[in-house]
mmCIF file of C-alpha atoms in Angstrom:
data_model
loop_
_atom_site.group_PDB
_atom_site.id
_atom_site.type_symbol
_atom_site.label_atom_id
_atom_site.label_comp_id
_atom_site.label_asym_id
_atom_site.label_seq_id
_atom_site.Cartn_x
_atom_site.Cartn_y
_atom_site.Cartn_z
ATOM 1 C CA MET A 277 32.645 -17.449 35.987
ATOM 2 C CA THR A 278 34.939 -15.458 33.209
ATOM 3 C CA HIS A 279 34.317 -12.569 31.971
ATOM 4 C CA GLY A 280 34.273 -13.874 28.605
ATOM 5 C CA THR A 281 31.727 -16.595 29.175
ATOM 6 C CA LEU A 282 29.690 -13.853 30.810
ATOM 7 C CA ALA A 283 30.382 -12.169 27.656
ATOM 8 C CA LEU A 284 29.448 -15.325 25.809
ATOM 9 C CA VAL A 285 26.021 -15.386 27.861
ATOM 10 C CA ALA A 286 25.377 -11.835 27.261
ATOM 11 C CA ALA A 287 25.333 -11.850 23.430
ATOM 12 C CA PRO A 288 22.542 -13.669 22.444
ATOM 13 C CA SER A 289 20.721 -11.064 24.881
ATOM 14 C CA ARG A 290 22.084 -8.258 23.057
ATOM 15 C CA ARG A 291 21.324 -9.104 19.635
ATOM 16 C CA ALA A 292 17.646 -10.366 20.806
ATOM 17 C CA ALA A 293 17.177 -7.034 21.909
ATOM 18 C CA ALA A 294 18.870 -5.400 19.130
ATOM 19 C CA ALA A 295 16.266 -7.808 16.882
ATOM 20 C CA VAL A 296 13.201 -6.378 18.681
ATOM 21 C CA GLY A 297 14.621 -2.624 18.881
ATOM 22 C CA GLN A 298 15.065 -3.118 14.934
ATOM 23 C CA LEU A 299 11.070 -4.930 14.601
ATOM 24 C CA LEU A 300 9.520 -1.971 16.909
ATOM 25 C CA ARG A 301 11.409 0.331 14.494
ATOM 26 C CA PHE A 302 9.932 -1.220 11.646
ATOM 27 C CA GLY A 303 6.683 -1.063 12.356
ATOM 28 C CA TRP A 304 6.702 2.433 13.763
ATOM 29 C CA LEU A 305 7.319 3.483 10.333
ATOM 30 C CA GLN A 306 5.471 1.279 8.523
ATOM 31 C CA VAL A 307 2.645 2.726 11.129
ATOM 32 C CA GLN A 308 3.873 6.570 9.577
ATOM 33 C CA CYS A 309 3.521 5.202 6.112
ATOM 34 C CA CYS A 310 -0.282 4.394 6.580
ATOM 35 C CA LEU A 311 -1.434 7.307 8.035
ATOM 36 C CA PHE A 312 -3.684 8.583 4.927
ATOM 37 C CA ALA A 313 -5.174 4.995 4.959
ATOM 38 C CA ALA A 314 -5.396 5.119 9.332
ATOM 39 C CA ALA A 315 -7.135 8.671 8.585
ATOM 40 C CA ILE A 316 -9.375 7.291 6.182
ATOM 41 C CA PHE A 317 -10.484 4.009 8.673
ATOM 42 C CA ALA A 318 -11.090 6.338 11.427
ATOM 43 C CA GLY A 319 -13.384 7.902 9.473
ATOM 44 C CA LEU A 320 -15.555 5.110 8.381
ATOM 45 C CA ALA A 321 -15.291 4.274 11.738
ATOM 46 C CA VAL A 322 -16.398 7.158 13.598
ATOM 47 C CA SER A 323 -18.897 7.692 10.749
ATOM 48 C CA SER A 324 -20.449 4.622 11.780
ATOM 49 C CA VAL A 325 -21.959 6.073 15.572
ATOM 50 C CA VAL A 326 -21.708 9.315 14.995
ATOM 51 C CA PRO A 327 -24.599 10.980 13.527
ATOM 52 C CA LEU A 328 -23.797 13.254 10.528
ATOM 53 C CA PRO A 329 -25.908 16.509 8.759
ATOM 54 C CA ILE A 330 -25.213 14.843 5.622
ATOM 55 C CA ALA A 331 -25.274 11.270 3.800
ATOM 56 C CA ARG A 332 -21.923 9.052 5.529
ATOM 57 C CA TYR A 333 -20.742 8.746 1.919
ATOM 58 C CA ASP A 334 -20.947 12.621 0.707
ATOM 59 C CA ALA A 335 -19.408 13.402 4.247
ATOM 60 C CA LEU A 336 -16.172 10.914 3.813
ATOM 61 C CA LEU A 337 -15.929 12.314 0.440
ATOM 62 C CA LEU A 338 -15.421 15.884 1.887
ATOM 63 C CA TYR A 339 -13.253 14.329 4.642
ATOM 64 C CA GLY A 340 -11.238 12.738 1.936
ATOM 65 C CA LEU A 341 -10.659 15.671 0.280
ATOM 66 C CA ALA A 342 -9.689 17.735 3.770
ATOM 67 C CA ILE A 343 -6.917 14.912 4.654
ATOM 68 C CA THR A 344 -5.495 15.296 0.959
ATOM 69 C CA LEU A 345 -5.449 18.944 1.496
ATOM 70 C CA VAL A 346 -4.061 18.683 5.290
ATOM 71 C CA PHE A 347 -1.911 16.258 4.136
ATOM 72 C CA TYR A 348 -0.423 18.702 1.294
ATOM 73 C CA LEU A 349 -0.219 21.764 3.444
ATOM 74 C CA LEU A 350 1.784 19.974 6.079
ATOM 75 C CA ARG A 351 4.232 18.675 3.305
ATOM 76 C CA LEU A 352 3.674 15.103 4.253
ATOM 77 C CA GLU A 353 3.077 14.637 0.470
ATOM 78 C CA THR A 354 4.723 16.656 -2.422
ATOM 79 C CA GLY A 355 2.492 18.094 -5.275
ATOM 80 C CA ARG A 356 4.001 15.076 -7.616
ATOM 81 C CA GLU A 357 2.841 12.506 -4.819
ATOM 82 C CA VAL A 358 -0.866 13.950 -4.480
ATOM 83 C CA ALA A 359 -1.031 13.858 -8.111
ATOM 84 C CA VAL A 360 0.032 10.498 -8.202
ATOM 85 C CA ILE A 361 -2.785 9.667 -5.125
ATOM 86 C CA GLY A 362 -5.479 11.536 -7.756
ATOM 87 C CA ALA A 363 -4.584 8.996 -10.348
ATOM 88 C CA PHE A 364 -4.996 6.208 -8.145
ATOM 89 C CA HIS A 365 -8.684 7.917 -7.507
ATOM 90 C CA LEU A 366 -9.014 7.759 -10.768
ATOM 91 C CA ILE A 367 -8.182 3.921 -11.596
ATOM 92 C CA GLY A 368 -9.861 2.925 -8.849
ATOM 93 C CA LEU A 369 -13.106 4.478 -9.551
ATOM 94 C CA ALA A 370 -13.025 3.358 -12.838
ATOM 95 C CA LEU A 371 -12.939 -0.341 -11.405
ATOM 96 C CA GLU A 372 -15.645 0.642 -9.124
ATOM 97 C CA LEU A 373 -17.879 1.174 -11.619
ATOM 98 C CA TYR A 374 -17.412 -1.580 -13.666
ATOM 99 C CA LYS A 375 -17.158 -3.989 -10.430
ATOM 100 C CA VAL A 376 -20.349 -2.722 -8.849
ATOM 101 C CA ASN A 377 -22.157 -2.725 -11.854
ATOM 102 C CA ALA A 378 -21.335 -6.391 -12.695
ATOM 103 C CA GLY A 379 -22.435 -7.564 -8.684
ATOM 104 C CA SER A 380 -19.422 -8.248 -7.634
ATOM 105 C CA TRP A 381 -19.690 -5.817 -4.720
ATOM 106 C CA SER A 382 -22.585 -3.079 -3.843
ATOM 107 C CA TYR A 383 -22.195 0.296 -1.612
ATOM 108 C CA PRO A 384 -25.441 -0.265 1.223
ATOM 109 C CA GLU A 385 -26.033 2.825 1.536
ATOM 110 C CA GLN A 386 -27.039 6.528 -0.287
ATOM 111 C CA ALA A 387 -25.660 9.033 -1.533
ATOM 112 C CA TRP A 388 -25.808 12.159 -3.074
ATOM 113 C CA ALA A 389 -22.292 12.164 -4.685
ATOM 114 C CA MET A 390 -23.037 8.833 -6.092
ATOM 115 C CA ILE A 391 -22.096 7.830 -10.132
ATOM 116 C CA GLY A 392 -23.911 4.002 -11.391
ATOM 117 C CA GLY A 393 -24.095 3.622 -7.726
ATOM 118 C CA VAL A 394 -20.228 4.213 -6.592
ATOM 119 C CA PRO A 395 -19.835 6.809 -4.239
ATOM 120 C CA LEU A 396 -16.997 8.865 -5.125
ATOM 121 C CA TYR A 397 -15.439 8.921 -1.885
ATOM 122 C CA SER A 398 -14.651 5.086 -2.206
ATOM 123 C CA GLY A 399 -11.627 6.063 -4.798
ATOM 124 C CA PHE A 400 -9.693 7.266 -1.492
ATOM 125 C CA MET A 401 -9.607 3.298 -0.479
ATOM 126 C CA TYR A 402 -6.865 3.352 -3.630
ATOM 127 C CA ALA A 403 -5.501 6.323 -3.145
ATOM 128 C CA ALA A 404 -4.834 5.339 0.051
ATOM 129 C CA VAL A 405 -2.490 2.346 -1.368
ATOM 130 C CA GLY A 406 -0.880 4.463 -3.471
ATOM 131 C CA SER A 407 0.295 7.457 -0.411
ATOM 132 C CA TYR A 408 1.149 4.311 1.643
ATOM 133 C CA LEU A 409 4.123 3.611 -1.593
ATOM 134 C CA CYS A 410 4.634 7.033 -1.444
ATOM 135 C CA GLN A 411 5.388 7.364 2.192
ATOM 136 C CA ALA A 412 7.537 3.733 2.038
ATOM 137 C CA PHE A 413 9.934 5.345 -0.556
ATOM 138 C CA ARG A 414 10.595 8.257 1.804
ATOM 139 C CA ARG A 415 10.486 7.017 5.376
ATOM 140 C CA PHE A 416 12.163 3.853 4.161
ATOM 141 C CA ASP A 417 14.661 4.769 1.713
ATOM 142 C CA LEU A 418 13.537 2.795 -0.961
ATOM 143 C CA ARG A 419 15.662 1.475 -3.432
ATOM 144 C CA VAL A 420 15.253 -0.940 -6.082
ATOM 145 C CA THR A 421 17.642 -3.300 -8.098
ATOM 146 C CA ASP A 422 17.233 -4.956 -11.724
ATOM 147 C CA PHE A 423 14.033 -3.868 -11.827
ATOM 148 C CA ARG A 424 12.849 -4.520 -16.028
ATOM 149 C CA TRP A 425 10.802 -2.135 -16.789
ATOM 150 C CA VAL A 426 8.997 -3.802 -20.039
ATOM 151 C CA PRO A 427 7.341 -6.942 -18.775
ATOM 152 C CA ALA A 428 6.519 -5.327 -15.657
ATOM 153 C CA VAL A 429 4.311 -2.223 -17.171
ATOM 154 C CA LEU A 430 3.080 -4.988 -19.471
ATOM 155 C CA LEU A 431 2.243 -7.111 -16.428
ATOM 156 C CA ALA A 432 0.881 -4.771 -14.831
ATOM 157 C CA ALA A 433 -1.557 -3.464 -17.447
ATOM 158 C CA ALA A 434 -2.517 -7.324 -17.832
ATOM 159 C CA ALA A 435 -3.319 -7.553 -14.345
ATOM 160 C CA TYR A 436 -5.513 -4.440 -14.361
ATOM 161 C CA ALA A 437 -7.320 -5.322 -17.485
ATOM 162 C CA ASN A 438 -7.795 -8.977 -15.871
ATOM 163 C CA PHE A 439 -9.942 -7.334 -13.114
ATOM 164 C CA TYR A 440 -12.282 -6.470 -16.369
ATOM 165 C CA THR A 441 -11.767 -9.460 -18.902
ATOM 166 C CA HIS A 442 -12.105 -12.587 -16.185
ATOM 167 C CA HIS A 443 -16.524 -11.421 -16.371
ATOM 168 C CA VAL A 444 -16.376 -12.900 -19.965
ATOM 169 C CA LEU A 445 -12.604 -14.218 -19.624
ATOM 170 C CA PRO A 446 -10.844 -17.252 -18.504
ATOM 171 C CA ASP A 447 -9.675 -15.772 -15.197
ATOM 172 C CA VAL A 448 -5.590 -15.496 -15.803
ATOM 173 C CA ARG A 449 -4.613 -13.643 -12.990
ATOM 174 C CA TRP A 450 -2.296 -16.773 -11.531
ATOM 175 C CA LEU A 451 -0.797 -16.703 -15.042
ATOM 176 C CA ILE A 452 -0.132 -13.026 -14.563
ATOM 177 C CA ALA A 453 1.363 -13.279 -11.287
ATOM 178 C CA ALA A 454 3.689 -16.124 -12.268
ATOM 179 C CA GLY A 455 4.696 -13.313 -15.135
ATOM 180 C CA PHE A 456 5.648 -10.991 -12.337
ATOM 181 C CA VAL A 457 7.809 -13.870 -10.099
ATOM 182 C CA VAL A 458 10.019 -14.335 -13.180
ATOM 183 C CA ALA A 459 10.529 -11.344 -14.613
ATOM 184 C CA LEU A 460 11.295 -9.651 -11.508
ATOM 185 C CA TRP A 461 12.989 -12.769 -10.210
ATOM 186 C CA ARG A 462 16.560 -10.883 -9.714
ATOM 187 C CA SER A 463 14.266 -7.945 -8.460
ATOM 188 C CA ARG A 464 15.186 -6.754 -4.411
ATOM 189 C CA VAL A 465 14.092 -3.775 -3.087
ATOM 190 C CA PHE A 466 16.392 -2.399 -0.458
ATOM 191 C CA TYR A 467 14.723 -0.172 2.963
ATOM 192 C CA THR A 468 16.611 1.045 6.349
ATOM 193 C CA VAL A 469 15.462 0.740 9.246
ATOM 194 C CA GLY A 470 17.710 2.924 11.803
ATOM 195 C CA THR A 471 21.318 2.870 10.465
ATOM 196 C CA ARG A 472 21.021 -0.646 9.176
ATOM 197 C CA ARG A 473 19.928 -1.373 5.181
ATOM 198 C CA TYR A 474 17.813 -4.910 4.229
ATOM 199 C CA ALA A 475 17.004 -6.125 1.609
ATOM 200 C CA MET A 476 13.879 -8.399 0.757
ATOM 201 C CA PRO A 477 12.469 -9.884 -3.113
ATOM 202 C CA LEU A 478 10.398 -7.276 -4.507
ATOM 203 C CA THR A 479 7.616 -9.960 -5.626
ATOM 204 C CA VAL A 480 7.876 -10.897 -1.668
ATOM 205 C CA SER A 481 6.739 -7.261 -1.052
ATOM 206 C CA PHE A 482 3.926 -7.036 -2.621
ATOM 207 C CA VAL A 483 2.125 -10.352 -1.466
ATOM 208 C CA LEU A 484 3.280 -8.808 2.127
ATOM 209 C CA ILE A 485 1.548 -5.646 1.261
ATOM 210 C CA GLY A 486 -1.071 -7.437 -0.407
ATOM 211 C CA PHE A 487 -1.923 -9.734 2.910
ATOM 212 C CA PHE A 488 -2.532 -6.383 4.944
ATOM 213 C CA LEU A 489 -4.681 -5.003 2.245
ATOM 214 C CA TRP A 490 -6.953 -7.660 2.513
ATOM 215 C CA VAL A 491 -6.918 -7.620 6.588
ATOM 216 C CA ALA A 492 -7.811 -4.078 6.301
ATOM 217 C CA GLU A 493 -10.625 -4.714 3.511
ATOM 218 C CA ASN A 494 -11.922 -7.109 6.337
ATOM 219 C CA ALA A 495 -12.416 -3.944 8.306
ATOM 220 C CA ALA A 496 -13.213 -1.728 5.504
ATOM 221 C CA THR A 497 -16.552 -4.077 4.466
ATOM 222 C CA PHE A 498 -17.238 -4.332 8.896
ATOM 223 C CA LEU A 499 -17.581 -0.656 8.760
ATOM 224 C CA GLY A 500 -20.400 -0.670 6.252
ATOM 225 C CA ALA A 501 -17.578 1.076 3.083
ATOM 226 C CA TRP A 502 -18.764 -1.358 0.978
ATOM 227 C CA GLN A 503 -20.347 -5.524 0.689
ATOM 228 C CA TYR A 504 -19.809 -8.596 -0.759
ATOM 229 C CA PRO A 505 -22.768 -10.899 -1.926
ATOM 230 C CA ASP A 506 -22.486 -12.997 0.506
ATOM 231 C CA GLN A 507 -22.660 -10.338 3.727
ATOM 232 C CA ALA A 508 -25.339 -9.208 2.555
ATOM 233 C CA GLU A 509 -27.314 -10.176 5.613
ATOM 234 C CA ILE A 510 -24.190 -10.526 8.021
ATOM 235 C CA TRP A 511 -20.947 -9.737 8.088
ATOM 236 C CA ARG A 512 -18.607 -12.409 6.894
ATOM 237 C CA MET A 513 -14.948 -12.358 6.726
ATOM 238 C CA VAL A 514 -13.631 -11.458 2.739
ATOM 239 C CA HIS A 515 -12.551 -15.113 0.662
ATOM 240 C CA ALA A 516 -9.147 -15.418 0.985
ATOM 241 C CA GLY A 517 -8.815 -15.462 -2.759
ATOM 242 C CA LYS A 518 -8.934 -11.670 -2.601
ATOM 243 C CA TRP A 519 -5.038 -11.595 -1.161
ATOM 244 C CA GLY A 520 -4.321 -12.927 -4.520
ATOM 245 C CA SER A 521 -6.251 -9.791 -6.142
ATOM 246 C CA TRP A 522 -4.670 -7.312 -3.868
ATOM 247 C CA ALA A 523 -1.262 -8.231 -4.533
ATOM 248 C CA LEU A 524 -1.622 -8.003 -8.207
ATOM 249 C CA LEU A 525 -2.680 -4.554 -7.139
ATOM 250 C CA VAL A 526 0.101 -3.315 -5.449
ATOM 251 C CA SER A 527 2.174 -4.432 -8.570
ATOM 252 C CA LEU A 528 0.013 -1.831 -10.542
ATOM 253 C CA SER A 529 0.295 0.566 -7.837
ATOM 254 C CA PHE A 530 4.105 -0.047 -7.360
ATOM 255 C CA VAL A 531 4.633 0.615 -11.232
ATOM 256 C CA LEU A 532 3.174 3.547 -11.330
ATOM 257 C CA VAL A 533 4.524 5.195 -8.228
ATOM 258 C CA ALA A 534 7.927 3.413 -9.639
ATOM 259 C CA ALA A 535 7.774 5.563 -12.531
ATOM 260 C CA VAL A 536 7.379 8.793 -10.681
ATOM 261 C CA LYS A 537 10.491 7.586 -8.201
ATOM 262 C CA ALA A 538 12.683 7.032 -11.077
ATOM 263 C CA ARG A 539 12.091 10.653 -12.618
ATOM 264 C CA GLU A 540 12.836 11.805 -9.100
ATOM 265 C CA GLY A 541 16.171 9.888 -8.821
ATOM 266 C CA ARG A 542 15.020 8.229 -6.314
ATOM 267 C CA PHE A 543 14.148 4.636 -7.607
ATOM 268 C CA TYR A 544 17.574 2.428 -8.518
ATOM 269 C CA GLY A 545 19.799 1.321 -6.125
ATOM 270 C CA GLU A 546 23.225 -0.661 -4.897
ATOM 271 C CA ALA A 547 23.618 -3.794 -2.167
ATOM 272 C CA GLY A 548 26.255 -2.037 -0.681
ATOM 273 C CA ALA A 549 24.852 1.544 -1.027
ATOM 274 C CA ARG A 550 25.083 3.094 2.270
ATOM 275 C CA PRO A 551 21.233 4.311 4.362
ATOM 276 C CA GLN A 552 21.051 7.940 3.236
ATOM 277 C CA VAL A 553 19.662 8.416 7.093
ATOM 278 C CA GLU A 554 23.471 7.554 8.025
ATOM 279 C CA LEU A 555 24.893 9.619 5.685
ATOM 280 C CA ARG A 556 23.202 12.327 6.653
ATOM 281 C CA ARG A 557 24.118 11.560 10.751
ATOM 282 C CA LEU A 558 27.837 11.540 9.535
ATOM 283 C CA ASP A 559 27.380 14.709 8.163
ATOM 284 C CA GLU A 560 25.640 16.350 10.615
ATOM 285 C CA ARG A 561 28.717 15.048 13.316
ATOM 286 C CA ALA A 562 31.170 16.370 10.721
ATOM 287 C CA GLY A 563 29.760 19.579 10.801
#
């Protein structure tokens, strides 16, 4: 067998190994982006089996506040990002108050820090979404092209409003979702894995993140974080239709984080831009 033939045989193997390596790098970066959410889930899991001196939901509130402080002190979150996460907490609590009183879901345990049947810790689950997006912008060096602010903001506001109004008015979530597809048809999100730059349609990223949030919701309800009416007697999977709801919530979350990143000058990018990680390495070699 000639050297040329050996090279042809070895090339697909090298490409496959490189692809697996990139996938592992991508997964590891995603794990780092999910640190806040992972910490919240760890608290849910541990508190479900370990006896606590105070009500579980109260303990989870103190735990969430402690995590936020630790992330800030370790510089895993900036002060501005902590403020964004706090905004997510308040937005989530407002939605929780309405949904719980509308009978959409409930919290099976009692606690001191509750308002209208909603434990205050619940806002941290929305804050985890904000933390993930903030971390992703930093760790993946995210940049976005062709982002149409006016329709995106209006659609995000409509998506949030629809979570309330669909109880008394027609549910228009699919119209809003279609609006996002049209408004952001040309918008791409660019991200770095290793030293390579990739891109995907921005709306596809909303759908993918929404799916993993739906998976996380199944885990959270299993751990008793909250429960839907059909889970009162025995746990069962959350209806797949919630996937779409999470995708719409991600759109709102992204607009809020994007506003902060645009102000920081870390939002817009070009398709051919070299990844920052590669530029840093070049600077190190030059030095």
